[in-house]
Amino acid sequence: MKKVDFSLYDNSFYRPGSAARRGLWYLVSFIFFQSYLFPFSPLKRSLLRLFGAEISKGVVVKPCVLIKYPWFLKVGENSWIGEKVWIDNLAEIYIGANVSISQGAMLLTGNHNYKKQGFDLEVYPITIHDGAWIGAKAVVCPGVTCETHAVLSVGSVAVKDLEAYQVYSGNPATAVRKRIIE
Amino acid sequence: MKKVDFSLYDNSFYRPGSAARRGLWYLVSFIFFQSYLFPFSPLKRSLLRLFGAEISKGVVVKPCVLIKYPWFLKVGENSWIGEKVWIDNLAEIYIGANVSISQGAMLLTGNHNYKKQGFDLEVYPITIHDGAWIGAKAVVCPGVTCETHAVLSVGSVAVKDLEAYQVYSGNPATAVRKRIIE
Amino acid sequence: MKKVDFSLYDNSFYRPGSAARRGLWYLVSFIFFQSYLFPFSPLKRSLLRLFGAEISKGVVVKPCVLIKYPWFLKVGENSWIGEKVWIDNLAEIYIGANVSISQGAMLLTGNHNYKKQGFDLEVYPITIHDGAWIGAKAVVCPGVTCETHAVLSVGSVAVKDLEAYQVYSGNPATAVRKRIIE
């Protein structure tokens, strides 16, 4: 059988921004976002915007959040990014309004093609529509769209799109019930 | 269909302690608990007690532990709180004696009512009775009681009560075998 | 029914290295490995070798990696250890060549015998053969061997050996498809 050979790995096609911009963000992220020194959101919203993120008003950013590239991030009004959330956005991540990304959750945009000897990098955007809820320690996989008001329960892993107003659970996550808002 | 609107979110009913107390704990937690600078337990036991926790003798607190509010925490004799454990106790968490909370595990007390437009905060206590074992990277959800000597295996998610002397696995965790102590 | 009693816990048989060596590594790990201050691999490869690890050329070590005891670690050519990976190697961990341990994954070698009143420590080595891929936030349990080119998908938990050229998913992980490299 054929084997992978990481010496063939070539991600030179992938250009996520200048080295200066990435280096500066790495520092800002380390000091202001991945620490507990700045618990409040306004400064962090401003810093994200300064680095090209589109952050609507009222967005809450809790401590110890890891965001790979803010210039690939859009977040709608009043959405919450919880403590220790990991937004690993090698590609665009769109988060709508009134979305909760709960503590310890991960949004994952990078993948490798395991059918290729060079283990090729592949990046896919994530879209999380208005009112959706990504539970604590849940993971959203590359390319997934979470339709409006979908719920991904604690520790679950979304490998396919989540339908609107449905609650999902498990790894891989499957629909378990409807979400009915009174 | 109805939509959530986080501008309606109102957690003013929830009073977890004075701002001064929470602010001071935030600092102490950051320096002594969430770091690797203080690997040994005695100082951390004393600090937890100073902030209102009931910590019995012999309790082990490993490095990099995150405890939300120590005044909502009781831990019985000789129990272990592992490295990078996250005790997110917005409500009371009772841990009995001879309990092991293994590395990377999470105890989660906060929830949101996803059937409400205001995404209402709900907090529920967690009870983990004597001799239970919460495995590495496992999660115990709000309101769950783990009966005596229950085992939650690695990476599993307890969404319902765990029966005594039973081993649970999966997300959601289900009983897979009995625990028989020789 | 019988009960566990952690006052009977005795891990004195377990001798992972001198206190001086472990203390020094604790410090080096804290400063160089668990931080974001040293993003590049060459210095970290040298430090790992200095502490007894066998690290082949081209190994990539991302930031914020937690390695328990480097003297119990062997990594083959061009393998990757991703961001926030937790190598909890109380026992030997062998990682072959062209292996990817993706971000947030955990390799777990320590267990407790929950059938014993003393909750006896048990440690088992992990072997991950050439070309295998441990996905983001996945966990490999004590004693598991991942055969060549096995894949453990995002957030999955390997409790048994993984066969060669098979993709596994879930908790506990089960085989879901073959891996065919073009």
Coordinates of C-alpha atoms in Angstrom, one line a residue:
Chain A
M1 CA 0.0 0.0 0.0
K2 CA 1.1 3.6 -0.6
K3 CA 2.4 5.6 2.2
V4 CA 2.3 9.3 3.2
D5 CA 5.5 11.2 3.1
F6 CA 5.4 14.6 4.9
S7 CA 8.5 15.7 3.0
L8 CA 6.1 16.1 0.1
Y9 CA 3.8 18.3 2.1
D10 CA 3.4 21.6 0.3
N11 CA 1.1 24.3 1.7
S12 CA 2.8 27.1 -0.2
F13 CA -0.6 27.8 -2.0
Y14 CA -2.0 28.9 1.3
R15 CA -1.5 32.6 2.0
P16 CA -3.3 33.6 5.2
G17 CA -1.7 37.1 5.4
S18 CA 1.7 38.8 5.6
A19 CA 4.2 37.5 8.1
A20 CA 4.3 40.9 9.8
R21 CA 0.5 40.8 10.3
R22 CA 0.5 37.3 11.6
G23 CA 3.4 37.9 13.9
L24 CA 1.9 41.0 15.4
W25 CA -1.4 39.2 15.9
Y26 CA 0.4 36.3 17.5
L27 CA 1.7 38.7 20.1
V28 CA -1.6 40.5 20.7
S29 CA -3.4 37.2 20.9
F30 CA -1.0 35.9 23.5
I31 CA -1.2 39.0 25.7
F32 CA -4.8 40.1 25.4
F33 CA -6.8 37.1 24.3
Q34 CA -5.2 33.9 25.6
S35 CA -4.7 35.3 29.1
Y36 CA -7.0 36.1 32.0
L37 CA -5.6 39.7 32.3
F38 CA -8.3 41.3 30.2
P39 CA -11.7 39.9 31.2
F40 CA -13.8 42.5 29.6
S41 CA -15.0 42.6 25.9
P42 CA -14.7 46.2 24.6
L43 CA -10.9 46.3 24.3
K44 CA -10.9 42.9 22.7
R45 CA -13.6 43.9 20.2
S46 CA -11.5 46.9 19.2
L47 CA -8.4 44.8 18.8
L48 CA -10.2 42.3 16.7
R49 CA -11.5 45.0 14.4
L50 CA -8.1 46.5 14.2
F51 CA -6.9 43.2 12.8
G52 CA -9.7 43.1 10.2
A53 CA -12.4 41.1 12.0
E54 CA -16.0 42.3 11.5
I55 CA -17.4 42.4 15.1
S56 CA -20.9 43.7 15.6
K57 CA -21.9 45.6 18.7
G58 CA -22.6 43.7 21.9
V59 CA -20.3 40.8 21.1
V60 CA -18.9 39.2 24.2
V61 CA -15.4 37.7 24.2
K62 CA -14.6 35.8 27.4
P63 CA -11.0 35.2 28.7
C64 CA -8.5 32.7 27.2
V65 CA -10.0 32.7 23.7
L66 CA -7.7 31.5 20.9
I67 CA -8.4 33.0 17.5
K68 CA -6.1 32.0 14.7
Y69 CA -6.6 34.9 12.2
P70 CA -9.1 37.7 13.1
W71 CA -9.2 38.8 9.5
F72 CA -11.1 35.6 8.7
L73 CA -13.8 36.3 11.4
K74 CA -17.2 37.9 11.3
V75 CA -19.5 37.9 14.3
G76 CA -23.0 39.3 14.5
E77 CA -24.7 41.3 17.2
N78 CA -24.8 40.2 20.8
S79 CA -23.1 36.8 20.1
W80 CA -21.0 35.2 22.8
I81 CA -17.5 33.6 22.5
G82 CA -17.0 31.7 25.7
E83 CA -14.0 31.0 27.9
K84 CA -11.3 28.9 26.3
V85 CA -13.0 28.8 22.9
W86 CA -10.7 27.9 20.1
I87 CA -11.5 29.5 16.8
D88 CA -9.0 27.8 14.5
N89 CA -9.9 29.8 11.5
L90 CA -7.5 29.1 8.7
A91 CA -10.5 29.9 6.5
E92 CA -13.4 32.3 7.0
I93 CA -15.7 31.8 9.9
Y94 CA -19.0 33.5 9.9
I95 CA -20.9 33.6 13.2
G96 CA -24.4 35.3 13.0
A97 CA -26.3 37.3 15.6
N98 CA -27.4 35.8 19.0
V99 CA -25.1 32.9 18.7
S100 CA -23.5 31.3 21.7
I101 CA -20.2 29.5 21.3
S102 CA -19.9 28.0 24.8
Q103 CA -16.8 27.4 26.9
G104 CA -14.1 25.1 25.6
A105 CA -15.8 24.7 22.1
M106 CA -13.6 24.5 19.0
L107 CA -14.3 25.6 15.4
L108 CA -12.0 23.8 13.1
T109 CA -11.4 24.8 9.5
G110 CA -8.2 22.9 8.6
N111 CA -8.1 19.4 7.3
H112 CA -5.7 17.1 5.5
N113 CA -6.5 14.9 2.6
Y114 CA -5.5 11.6 4.0
K115 CA -5.9 10.0 0.6
K116 CA -2.9 11.9 -0.7
Q117 CA 0.8 11.0 -0.1
G118 CA 1.5 14.6 0.6
F119 CA -1.2 14.8 3.3
D120 CA -2.5 18.0 1.5
L121 CA -3.8 20.8 3.5
E122 CA -7.4 21.7 2.9
V123 CA -9.2 24.6 4.5
Y124 CA -13.0 25.0 4.5
P125 CA -15.1 27.8 6.0
I126 CA -17.6 27.4 8.8
T127 CA -20.9 29.2 8.9
I128 CA -23.0 29.4 12.1
H129 CA -26.3 31.2 11.5
D130 CA -28.3 33.4 13.9
G131 CA -29.5 31.9 17.1
A132 CA -27.4 28.7 16.9
W133 CA -25.8 27.3 20.0
I134 CA -22.5 25.4 20.0
G135 CA -22.3 23.7 23.4
A136 CA -19.3 23.5 25.8
K137 CA -16.4 21.4 24.5
A138 CA -18.3 20.7 21.3
V139 CA -16.4 20.7 18.0
V140 CA -17.5 22.0 14.6
C141 CA -15.6 20.4 11.7
P142 CA -14.3 22.1 8.5
G143 CA -16.9 23.1 6.0
V144 CA -19.9 22.7 8.3
T145 CA -22.9 25.0 8.2
C146 CA -25.0 25.3 11.3
E147 CA -28.4 26.5 10.2
T148 CA -30.3 29.0 12.3
H149 CA -31.1 28.0 15.8
A150 CA -29.4 24.6 15.5
V151 CA -28.0 23.3 18.8
L152 CA -24.8 21.2 19.1
S153 CA -24.8 19.6 22.6
V154 CA -22.0 19.4 25.1
G155 CA -18.9 17.6 23.8
S156 CA -20.5 16.7 20.4
V157 CA -18.8 16.8 17.1
A158 CA -20.5 18.2 14.0
V159 CA -19.1 16.6 10.9
K160 CA -22.0 17.5 8.7
D161 CA -24.3 20.4 8.3
L162 CA -26.8 21.0 11.2
E163 CA -30.4 21.7 10.2
A164 CA -32.3 24.7 11.6
Y165 CA -34.1 24.3 14.9
Q166 CA -32.7 20.9 15.6
V167 CA -30.7 19.7 18.5
Y168 CA -27.7 17.4 17.8
S169 CA -25.7 15.1 20.0
G170 CA -22.9 12.6 19.8
N171 CA -19.7 12.0 17.8
P172 CA -20.6 12.2 14.9
A173 CA -23.5 14.4 16.0
T174 CA -27.0 13.3 14.9
A175 CA -30.3 15.0 15.3
V176 CA -32.0 14.0 18.6
R177 CA -35.0 16.4 18.9
K178 CA -36.5 19.6 17.7
R179 CA -35.9 23.0 19.3
I180 CA -39.1 24.7 19.8
I181 CA -39.0 28.3 21.2
E182 CA -42.0 29.3 23.2
Chain B
M1 CA -40.6 30.3 14.0
K2 CA -39.6 32.3 17.0
K3 CA -36.0 33.5 17.5
V4 CA -33.7 34.0 20.4
D5 CA -32.7 37.5 21.2
F6 CA -29.7 37.9 23.5
S7 CA -30.7 41.5 24.2
L8 CA -33.5 39.9 26.4
Y9 CA -30.9 37.9 28.3
D10 CA -31.3 38.7 32.0
N11 CA -29.2 36.9 34.6
S12 CA -29.7 39.6 37.2
F13 CA -31.3 37.0 39.5
Y14 CA -28.0 35.2 39.7
R15 CA -25.9 36.4 42.6
P16 CA -22.8 34.3 43.0
G17 CA -21.0 36.6 45.5
S18 CA -19.8 40.1 45.8
A19 CA -17.7 41.7 43.0
A20 CA -14.8 42.2 45.4
R21 CA -14.8 38.5 46.4
R22 CA -15.1 37.4 42.8
G23 CA -12.4 39.8 41.6
L24 CA -10.0 38.7 44.3
W25 CA -10.6 35.1 43.5
Y26 CA -10.1 35.7 39.8
L27 CA -6.6 37.0 40.6
V28 CA -5.7 34.3 43.1
S29 CA -7.0 31.6 40.7
F30 CA -4.9 33.1 37.8
I31 CA -1.7 33.2 39.9
F32 CA -1.9 30.0 42.0
F33 CA -4.3 27.6 40.4
Q34 CA -4.3 28.1 36.6
S35 CA -0.5 28.2 36.5
Y36 CA 2.3 25.6 36.9
L37 CA 4.1 27.7 39.5
F38 CA 2.5 26.0 42.5
P39 CA 2.6 22.3 41.9
F40 CA 1.9 21.2 45.5
S41 CA -1.5 21.0 47.2
P42 CA -1.2 22.3 50.8
L43 CA -1.1 26.0 49.8
K44 CA -3.9 25.6 47.4
R45 CA -6.1 23.8 49.9
S46 CA -5.6 26.7 52.3
L47 CA -6.4 29.2 49.6
L48 CA -9.6 27.4 48.7
R49 CA -10.7 27.3 52.3
L50 CA -9.9 31.0 52.7
F51 CA -12.4 31.6 49.8
G52 CA -15.1 29.5 51.5
A53 CA -14.5 26.0 50.0
E54 CA -14.9 23.0 52.3
I55 CA -11.8 21.0 51.6
S56 CA -11.1 17.9 53.7
K57 CA -7.7 16.7 54.6
G58 CA -5.5 14.9 52.0
V59 CA -7.2 16.5 49.0
V60 CA -4.9 16.8 46.0
V61 CA -5.1 19.7 43.6
K62 CA -2.9 19.3 40.6
P63 CA -1.6 22.3 38.5
C64 CA -3.6 24.3 36.0
V65 CA -7.0 23.7 37.7
L66 CA -9.8 26.2 36.9
I67 CA -12.4 26.6 39.7
K68 CA -15.1 29.2 39.1
Y69 CA -16.2 29.9 42.6
P70 CA -14.6 28.1 45.5
W71 CA -17.4 29.1 47.9
F72 CA -19.6 26.6 45.9
L73 CA -17.2 23.7 46.4
K74 CA -17.0 20.9 48.9
V75 CA -14.4 18.1 48.5
G76 CA -14.1 15.1 50.8
E77 CA -11.1 13.3 52.2
N78 CA -8.2 12.2 49.9
S79 CA -10.0 13.1 46.7
W80 CA -8.0 14.2 43.7
I81 CA -8.5 17.1 41.3
G82 CA -6.4 16.4 38.3
E83 CA -4.3 18.6 36.0
K84 CA -6.3 21.0 33.8
V85 CA -9.6 20.0 35.4
W86 CA -12.3 22.7 34.9
I87 CA -14.7 23.0 37.8
D88 CA -17.2 25.5 36.3
N89 CA -19.3 25.7 39.4
L90 CA -21.8 28.5 39.0
A91 CA -23.8 26.3 41.4
E92 CA -22.7 24.0 44.3
I93 CA -20.5 21.1 43.5
Y94 CA -20.2 18.4 46.1
I95 CA -17.4 15.9 45.6
G96 CA -17.2 13.1 48.2
A97 CA -14.2 11.2 49.6
N98 CA -11.9 9.1 47.5
V99 CA -13.1 10.6 44.3
S100 CA -10.8 11.0 41.3
I101 CA -11.5 13.8 38.9
S102 CA -8.9 13.0 36.2
Q103 CA -6.9 15.3 34.0
G104 CA -8.7 17.5 31.6
A105 CA -12.2 16.6 33.0
M106 CA -14.9 19.3 33.2
L107 CA -17.8 19.7 35.7
L108 CA -20.4 21.9 34.1
T109 CA -23.2 23.6 36.2
G110 CA -24.4 26.3 33.8
N111 CA -27.0 25.8 31.1
H112 CA -29.3 27.9 29.0
N113 CA -32.9 27.2 28.3
Y114 CA -32.9 27.0 24.6
K115 CA -36.7 27.1 24.5
K116 CA -36.8 30.6 25.7
Q117 CA -36.2 33.7 23.6
G118 CA -34.0 35.2 26.3
F119 CA -31.8 32.1 26.4
D120 CA -32.3 32.1 30.2
L121 CA -29.4 31.1 32.4
E122 CA -30.1 28.0 34.5
V123 CA -27.7 26.6 37.0
Y124 CA -27.8 23.1 38.6
P125 CA -25.6 21.6 41.2
I126 CA -23.5 18.5 40.7
T127 CA -23.0 15.7 43.2
I128 CA -20.3 13.2 42.9
H129 CA -20.4 10.6 45.7
D130 CA -17.6 8.7 47.5
G131 CA -15.3 6.6 45.3
A132 CA -16.6 7.8 41.9
W133 CA -14.1 8.3 39.1
I134 CA -14.5 10.9 36.4
G135 CA -12.1 10.0 33.7
A136 CA -9.7 12.2 31.7
K137 CA -11.4 14.7 29.4
A138 CA -14.9 13.5 30.5
V139 CA -17.7 16.0 31.1
V140 CA -20.4 16.0 33.8
C141 CA -23.4 18.1 32.8
P142 CA -25.5 20.4 35.0
G143 CA -27.7 18.7 37.6
V144 CA -26.1 15.3 37.3
T145 CA -25.6 13.1 40.4
C146 CA -22.8 10.4 40.1
E147 CA -23.7 7.8 42.7
T148 CA -21.0 6.1 44.8
H149 CA -18.3 4.3 42.9
A150 CA -19.7 5.2 39.5
V151 CA -17.1 5.5 36.7
L152 CA -17.3 7.8 33.7
S153 CA -14.8 6.7 31.1
V154 CA -12.3 8.8 29.2
G155 CA -13.9 11.6 27.1
S156 CA -17.5 10.5 27.9
V157 CA -20.3 13.0 28.7
A158 CA -22.7 12.3 31.6
V159 CA -26.0 14.0 30.8
K160 CA -28.0 11.9 33.3
D161 CA -27.4 10.5 36.7
L162 CA -24.9 7.7 37.0
E163 CA -25.8 4.7 39.1
A164 CA -23.6 3.3 41.8
Y165 CA -20.9 0.8 40.9
Q166 CA -21.5 1.1 37.2
V167 CA -19.1 2.1 34.4
Y168 CA -20.4 4.5 31.8
S169 CA -19.0 5.3 28.3
G170 CA -19.9 7.5 25.3
N171 CA -21.7 10.7 24.5
P172 CA -24.3 10.6 26.0
A173 CA -22.8 8.2 28.4
T174 CA -24.5 4.8 28.9
A175 CA -23.8 2.0 31.3
V176 CA -21.4 -0.6 29.8
R177 CA -20.5 -2.8 32.8
K178 CA -20.5 -3.2 36.5
R179 CA -17.6 -2.1 38.7
I180 CA -16.7 -4.9 41.1
I181 CA -14.1 -4.2 43.7
E182 CA -12.1 -7.2 44.8
Chain C
M1 CA -20.0 -3.7 48.5
K2 CA -16.3 -2.9 48.9
K3 CA -15.1 0.7 48.7
V4 CA -12.0 2.4 47.4
D5 CA -9.8 4.0 49.9
F6 CA -7.2 6.4 48.5
S7 CA -5.2 6.2 51.7
L8 CA -4.2 2.7 50.5
Y9 CA -2.9 4.2 47.2
D10 CA 0.7 3.3 46.7
N11 CA 2.6 4.3 43.6
S12 CA 6.0 3.9 45.2
F13 CA 6.9 1.2 42.6
Y14 CA 6.7 3.8 39.9
R15 CA 10.0 5.5 39.3
P16 CA 9.9 7.9 36.4
G17 CA 13.2 9.5 36.9
S18 CA 15.1 11.5 39.6
A19 CA 13.4 14.4 41.3
A20 CA 16.0 16.8 40.0
R21 CA 15.5 15.7 36.4
R22 CA 11.7 15.9 36.7
G23 CA 11.9 19.3 38.5
L24 CA 14.2 20.8 35.9
W25 CA 12.0 19.5 33.0
Y26 CA 8.9 20.9 34.8
L27 CA 10.5 24.3 34.6
V28 CA 11.7 23.9 31.0
S29 CA 8.4 22.6 29.9
F30 CA 6.6 25.5 31.5
I31 CA 8.8 28.2 29.9
F32 CA 9.5 26.7 26.4
F33 CA 6.8 24.2 25.6
Q34 CA 3.5 25.2 27.3
S35 CA 3.9 28.8 26.3
Y36 CA 3.5 30.7 23.0
L37 CA 6.9 32.4 23.4
F38 CA 8.8 29.9 21.3
P39 CA 6.8 29.1 18.2
F40 CA 9.6 27.4 16.3
S41 CA 10.7 23.8 16.5
P42 CA 14.5 23.6 16.4
L43 CA 15.1 24.8 19.9
K44 CA 12.4 22.6 21.2
R45 CA 13.8 19.5 19.4
S46 CA 17.2 20.2 21.0
L47 CA 15.7 20.6 24.5
L48 CA 13.7 17.4 24.1
R49 CA 16.9 15.5 23.1
L50 CA 18.7 17.1 26.0
F51 CA 16.1 15.5 28.3
G52 CA 16.5 12.1 26.8
A53 CA 13.9 12.1 24.0
E54 CA 14.7 10.5 20.6
I55 CA 13.6 13.1 18.2
S56 CA 14.3 12.5 14.5
K57 CA 15.0 15.3 12.0
G58 CA 12.1 17.4 10.7
V59 CA 9.9 16.9 13.7
V60 CA 7.5 19.8 14.2
V61 CA 6.5 20.9 17.7
K62 CA 3.8 23.5 17.8
P63 CA 3.2 25.9 20.7
C64 CA 1.6 25.0 24.0
V65 CA 2.5 21.4 24.0
L66 CA 2.5 19.5 27.2
I67 CA 4.9 16.5 27.5
K68 CA 5.1 14.7 30.8
Y69 CA 8.5 13.0 30.6
P70 CA 10.6 13.5 27.4
W71 CA 12.8 10.6 28.3
F72 CA 9.8 8.4 27.6
L73 CA 9.3 9.8 24.1
K74 CA 10.5 8.7 20.6
V75 CA 9.3 10.5 17.5
G76 CA 10.3 9.6 13.9
E77 CA 11.1 11.8 10.9
N78 CA 8.9 14.7 9.9
S79 CA 6.1 13.9 12.4
W80 CA 4.0 16.7 13.7
I81 CA 3.0 17.5 17.3
G82 CA 0.2 20.0 17.1
E83 CA -0.8 23.0 19.2
K84 CA -2.1 22.2 22.7
V85 CA -1.3 18.5 22.3
W86 CA -1.0 16.7 25.6
I87 CA 1.5 13.8 25.7
D88 CA 0.8 12.4 29.1
N89 CA 3.6 9.8 28.9
L90 CA 4.0 8.2 32.3
A91 CA 5.2 5.2 30.1
E92 CA 7.0 5.1 26.8
I93 CA 5.3 6.7 23.8
Y94 CA 6.6 5.7 20.4
I95 CA 5.5 7.9 17.5
G96 CA 6.8 6.8 14.0
A97 CA 7.6 8.8 11.0
N98 CA 5.1 11.0 9.1
V99 CA 2.6 10.9 11.9
S100 CA 0.3 13.8 12.7
I101 CA -0.9 14.4 16.2
S102 CA -3.3 17.2 15.6
Q103 CA -4.2 20.2 17.8
G104 CA -5.7 19.5 21.1
A105 CA -5.2 15.7 21.0
M106 CA -4.2 13.7 24.0
L107 CA -2.1 10.6 24.4
L108 CA -2.9 9.0 27.8
T109 CA -0.7 6.3 29.4
G110 CA -1.8 6.3 33.0
N111 CA -4.8 4.3 34.3
H112 CA -6.1 3.2 37.6
N113 CA -7.4 -0.3 38.4
Y114 CA -10.9 0.5 39.5
K115 CA -11.3 -3.1 40.7
K116 CA -8.8 -2.5 43.5
Q117 CA -9.5 -0.8 46.8
G118 CA -6.2 1.0 46.5
F119 CA -7.1 2.4 43.0
D120 CA -3.7 1.1 41.8
L121 CA -1.8 3.1 39.2
E122 CA -1.2 1.2 36.0
V123 CA 0.9 2.6 33.1
Y124 CA 0.9 1.3 29.6
P125 CA 2.9 2.4 26.6
I126 CA 1.4 3.8 23.4
T127 CA 2.7 3.0 19.9
I128 CA 1.7 5.1 16.9
H129 CA 3.1 3.7 13.7
D130 CA 4.3 5.5 10.6
G131 CA 1.7 7.5 8.7
A132 CA -1.0 7.4 11.3
W133 CA -3.1 10.5 12.0
I134 CA -4.6 11.3 15.5
G135 CA -7.2 14.0 14.8
A136 CA -7.8 17.2 16.7
K137 CA -9.1 16.7 20.2
A138 CA -8.9 12.9 19.9
V139 CA -7.7 10.8 22.7
V140 CA -5.5 7.6 22.6
C141 CA -5.9 5.5 25.7
P142 CA -3.2 3.6 27.7
G143 CA -1.8 0.6 25.9
V144 CA -3.2 1.3 22.5
T145 CA -1.3 0.6 19.3
C146 CA -2.2 2.6 16.2
E147 CA -1.1 0.5 13.3
T148 CA 0.5 2.2 10.2
H149 CA -1.7 4.8 8.5
A150 CA -4.6 4.4 10.9
V151 CA -6.8 7.5 11.3
L152 CA -8.5 8.5 14.5
S153 CA -11.1 11.2 13.6
V154 CA -11.8 14.5 15.4
G155 CA -12.7 14.1 19.1
S156 CA -12.7 10.3 19.0
V157 CA -11.4 8.1 21.7
A158 CA -9.3 5.0 20.9
V159 CA -9.7 2.4 23.7
K160 CA -8.5 -0.5 21.6
D161 CA -5.8 -1.0 18.9
L162 CA -6.4 0.7 15.6
E163 CA -5.8 -1.4 12.5
A164 CA -3.6 -0.3 9.6
Y165 CA -5.2 1.9 6.9
Q166 CA -8.5 2.2 8.7
V167 CA -10.4 5.3 9.7
Y168 CA -12.0 5.3 13.2
S169 CA -14.6 7.5 14.7
G170 CA -16.6 7.8 17.9
N171 CA -16.3 7.1 21.6
P172 CA -15.2 4.3 21.8
A173 CA -13.8 4.6 18.3
T174 CA -14.9 2.0 15.8
A175 CA -13.7 1.5 12.2
V176 CA -15.9 3.4 9.7
R177 CA -14.0 3.1 6.4
K178 CA -10.7 2.2 4.7
R179 CA -8.0 4.7 4.0
I180 CA -6.9 4.3 0.5
I181 CA -3.9 6.5 -0.6
E182 CA -3.9 7.3 -4.3

